[in-house]
């Protein structure tokens, strides 16, 4: 199952750090790629390229000038759309249903104001708690539940460095064999 | 078990949104309170006061000019200190041990560069993946694991509004009975 995160309404400069954190979380918690709409932002894109180069894996990032079309395109190809919103159905009651759907999925993550269209196009509108918090935490906990925690051990082949876990302190190891990234989910 | 989040090295303006998101995630995912060090920031504090007033609960926020002393003080009172860092022991191998410890806990979340002292004072240095992502996602997934997902159904008594979950769209209800917050964990 391929998972792509779709970030709506990125605002240049103002959202730099939250959008970068969101994509780093998407990558770390097992999503295959992300697409964002709103203002195109070279700084966010370069951050992700650097993280892949240093820490490995095949996470891809693309820009879409039209998120409605992106949602409709994936839907027409048989993907399922999950929209994360504090107004939706509680995660804990619906995650089994989502997990058992074999379709590829787009996980839609809003900005400050999400148009009604996103709610309508989504196959599921999901609340990770009905309290206000952060799209970064909502996405992370959603992916963690979707993958049942197995994403915590996901390998990131290639790259230059890897961490050697320590009870105290830091240890980083240079990878012996630098592998090129393999074909990613949006290559075809 | 009382859980307090300790945020190190907050930077004024630059960290406004990420620190606010971090505290909102702490509140939504079941922590009782947060303390932050670095630059004091009225905007962050006001955001949390407003969220409590609107959405309920007793989440508290305090400032500490000296995080080392804060860690040492809690430690001397028998609390256990969990430091979240990508360099630490993988969460999935140690969460059972942390969960089965009955002590109250301080969850320490770093800024960009965390001094060695934090690693030394911590009872556990924990990695939520060994990949770079976000302190917001690390904290959220840590709390979600600590509480075994039960925090997703945590009630937030008092406040003005509550969400009525919907499969499509938004529904917010004004709470009939506005309750004052009860005594919080840092009152004594």
PDB file of C-alpha atoms in Angstrom, chain B residues 1 5 9 11 16 18 20 26 31 70 73 84 100 102 104 112-113 115 124 127 135 140 162 165:
ATOM      1  CA  UNK B   1       0.588   9.289  37.015  1.00  0.00           C
ATOM      2  CA  UNK B   5       6.351  18.242  29.313  1.00  0.00           C
ATOM      3  CA  UNK B   9      15.479  26.488  24.615  1.00  0.00           C
ATOM      4  CA  UNK B  11      13.374  31.089  20.903  1.00  0.00           C
ATOM      5  CA  UNK B  16       6.296  30.670  18.352  1.00  0.00           C
ATOM      6  CA  UNK B  18       6.290  25.108  16.819  1.00  0.00           C
ATOM      7  CA  UNK B  20       2.555  26.424  20.538  1.00  0.00           C
ATOM      8  CA  UNK B  26       0.919  17.861  24.887  1.00  0.00           C
ATOM      9  CA  UNK B  31      -0.119  15.501  29.390  1.00  0.00           C
ATOM     10  CA  UNK B  70      13.824  22.126  36.966  1.00  0.00           C
ATOM     11  CA  UNK B  73      14.091  19.484  41.311  1.00  0.00           C
ATOM     12  CA  UNK B  84      13.068  12.491  23.614  1.00  0.00           C
ATOM     13  CA  UNK B 100       5.270   0.057  34.104  1.00  0.00           C
ATOM     14  CA  UNK B 102       4.501   4.166  38.495  1.00  0.00           C
ATOM     15  CA  UNK B 104       5.241  10.790  37.750  1.00  0.00           C
ATOM     16  CA  UNK B 112      17.792  22.689  18.099  1.00  0.00           C
ATOM     17  CA  UNK B 113      20.878  21.888  20.190  1.00  0.00           C
ATOM     18  CA  UNK B 115      23.265  20.242  25.981  1.00  0.00           C
ATOM     19  CA  UNK B 124      15.661   7.415  29.689  1.00  0.00           C
ATOM     20  CA  UNK B 127      14.200   7.828  20.096  1.00  0.00           C
ATOM     21  CA  UNK B 135       9.629  17.404  18.409  1.00  0.00           C
ATOM     22  CA  UNK B 140       2.662  12.986  20.257  1.00  0.00           C
ATOM     23  CA  UNK B 162     -17.105  20.949  21.934  1.00  0.00           C
ATOM     24  CA  UNK B 165     -17.817  14.344  15.284  1.00  0.00           C
TER      25      UNK B 165
END
